[in-house]
C-alpha positions as a Python dict, from the first residue, in 0.01 Angstrom:
ca = {
    (1, 'M'): (0, 0, 0),
    (2, 'M'): (118, 374, 7),
    (3, 'R'): (-165, 526, 213),
    (4, 'R'): (-213, 247, 436),
    (5, 'D'): (163, 378, 537),
    (6, 'L'): (102, 690, 538),
    (7, 'I'): (-240, 710, 710),
    (8, 'K'): (-102, 449, 982),
    (9, 'D'): (205, 766, 1014),
    (10, 'Q'): (-56, 1007, 1088),
    (11, 'I'): (-259, 791, 1403),
    (12, 'E'): (112, 758, 1523),
    (13, 'Q'): (196, 1141, 1529),
    (14, 'L'): (-118, 1238, 1698),
    (15, 'A'): (-101, 974, 1971),
    (16, 'K'): (247, 1117, 1986),
    (17, 'V'): (118, 1477, 2011),
    (18, 'L'): (-166, 1315, 2262),
    (19, 'G'): (62, 1228, 2495),
    (20, 'M'): (316, 1497, 2510),
    (21, 'I'): (-28, 1677, 2592),
    (22, 'L'): (-98, 1426, 2834),
    (23, 'S'): (241, 1442, 2997),
    (24, 'D'): (272, 1870, 2996),
    (25, 'F'): (-99, 1884, 3210),
    (26, 'L'): (78, 1586, 3411),
    (27, 'G'): (386, 1791, 3483),
    (28, 'L'): (168, 2196, 3502),
    (29, 'K'): (-84, 1927, 3747),
    (30, 'A'): (206, 1844, 3965),
    (31, 'T'): (296, 2233, 4024),
    (32, 'G'): (-35, 2241, 4242),
    (33, 'D'): (-248, 2459, 4032),
    (34, 'V'): (-470, 2182, 3873),
    (35, 'E'): (-742, 2439, 3784),
    (36, 'E'): (-490, 2630, 3543),
    (37, 'A'): (-331, 2326, 3408),
    (38, 'I'): (-628, 2186, 3313),
    (39, 'Q'): (-685, 2540, 3116),
    (40, 'T'): (-438, 2544, 2966),
    (41, 'I'): (-416, 2210, 2813),
    (42, 'N'): (-755, 2253, 2698),
    (43, 'E'): (-645, 2515, 2494),
    (44, 'R'): (-368, 2329, 2395),
    (45, 'F'): (-606, 2055, 2274),
    (46, 'Q'): (-862, 2284, 2097),
    (47, 'G'): (-540, 2529, 1914),
    (48, 'E'): (-332, 2249, 1819),
    (49, 'L'): (-558, 1934, 1736),
    (50, 'D'): (-919, 2076, 1728),
    (51, 'L'): (-1050, 1924, 2040),
    (52, 'D'): (-1288, 2001, 2285),
    (53, 'I'): (-1275, 1837, 2592),
    (54, 'E'): (-1553, 2050, 2709),
    (55, 'K'): (-1775, 1913, 2446),
    (56, 'I'): (-1582, 1553, 2455),
    (57, 'V'): (-1742, 1560, 2834),
    (58, 'A'): (-2059, 1688, 2723),
    (59, 'L'): (-2155, 1473, 2495),
    (60, 'N'): (-2407, 1152, 2474),
    (61, 'D'): (-2264, 830, 2365),
    (62, 'D'): (-2376, 856, 1999),
    (63, 'E'): (-2297, 1234, 1990),
    (64, 'L'): (-1973, 1130, 2081),
    (65, 'S'): (-1928, 859, 1905),
    (66, 'A'): (-1972, 1064, 1557),
    (67, 'Y'): (-1765, 1336, 1684),
    (68, 'L'): (-1484, 1104, 1779),
    (69, 'T'): (-1507, 973, 1399),
    (70, 'S'): (-1529, 1350, 1285),
    (71, 'K'): (-1203, 1392, 1421),
    (72, 'E'): (-1113, 1076, 1260),
    (73, 'L'): (-940, 926, 1638),
    (74, 'H'): (-853, 619, 1679),
    (75, 'E'): (-866, 376, 2003),
    (76, 'P'): (-509, 528, 2069),
    (77, 'H'): (-613, 806, 2096),
    (78, 'L'): (-902, 748, 2301),
    (79, 'E'): (-667, 562, 2549),
    (80, 'I'): (-443, 925, 2543),
    (81, 'L'): (-817, 1099, 2648),
    (82, 'A'): (-937, 899, 2900),
    (83, 'A'): (-634, 863, 3008),
    (84, 'Y'): (-630, 1300, 3004),
    (85, 'L'): (-1016, 1297, 3179),
    (86, 'T'): (-916, 1036, 3440),
    (87, 'E'): (-684, 1255, 3583),
    (88, 'I'): (-906, 1554, 3543),
    (89, 'G'): (-1181, 1358, 3730),
    (90, 'I'): (-884, 1283, 4016),
    (91, 'S'): (-820, 1573, 4049),
    (92, 'R'): (-1194, 1721, 4105),
    (93, 'S'): (-1362, 1793, 4457),
    (94, 'S'): (-1726, 1752, 4343),
    (95, 'E'): (-1836, 1441, 4291),
    (96, 'T'): (-2068, 1493, 4087),
    (97, 'E'): (-1745, 1693, 3881),
    (98, 'K'): (-1550, 1394, 3946),
    (99, 'T'): (-1820, 1125, 3822),
    (100, 'T'): (-1935, 1286, 3491),
    (101, 'Y'): (-1532, 1288, 3381),
    (102, 'L'): (-1453, 961, 3503),
    (103, 'N'): (-1770, 781, 3368),
    (104, 'K'): (-1636, 934, 3051),
    (105, 'A'): (-1322, 809, 3043),
    (106, 'I'): (-1503, 469, 3069),
    (107, 'T'): (-1769, 529, 2772),
    (108, 'L'): (-1419, 607, 2551),
    (109, 'L'): (-1239, 308, 2641),
    (110, 'D'): (-1557, 122, 2552),
    (111, 'L'): (-1606, 322, 2222),
    (112, 'A'): (-1164, 227, 2173),
    (113, 'D'): (-1284, -125, 2222),
    (114, 'A'): (-1610, -100, 1932),
    (115, 'F'): (-1361, 126, 1694),
    (116, 'S'): (-1103, -119, 1699),
    (117, 'K'): (-1342, -392, 1694),
    (118, 'T'): (-1083, -583, 1948),
    (119, 'F'): (-1097, -657, 2359),
    (120, 'S'): (-751, -520, 2542),
    (121, 'F'): (-617, -624, 2878),
    (122, 'D'): (-502, -259, 2880),
    (123, 'R'): (-826, -71, 2868),
    (124, 'M'): (-940, -336, 3087),
    (125, 'N'): (-708, -222, 3355),
    (126, 'Q'): (-747, 116, 3277),
    (127, 'R'): (-1139, 29, 3337),
    (128, 'E'): (-1118, -166, 3638),
    (129, 'R'): (-907, 141, 3793),
    (130, 'I'): (-1110, 406, 3705),
    (131, 'Q'): (-1411, 202, 3820),
    (132, 'N'): (-1275, 197, 4141),
    (133, 'L'): (-1224, 532, 4187),
    (134, 'L'): (-1602, 546, 4124),
    (135, 'D'): (-1642, 311, 4389),
    (136, 'K'): (-1470, 477, 4635),
    (137, 'G'): (-1662, 803, 4541),
    (138, 'Q'): (-1996, 593, 4637),
}
């Protein structure tokens, strides 16, 4: 029982760190220099959490699942990463880049469903919002 509580605490701590990083990104993004904000936050992900955002975007679904599992990420973490990739996608002027980031955000939400073996209305709503963004771009 104690081990389970420790794991739960670690998951919650990581989710808080991810949430703070996302919040920092939104704050930096609001200052106007989106590219610098993305670079700064990607470096924080790499430095603080050993997560390579560009690698996450580049991996195919099977490789991504293995990578996320190796980093011991769970559904709340994937939801936050999906939100971050959505924000990057929204800020991209290139339709190709926008589509890449938004599709990867959807993939992360799908993986969150698979990892948790549950259905979440929040994830469904987030997925629909992203799909609407993709539909508007085409």
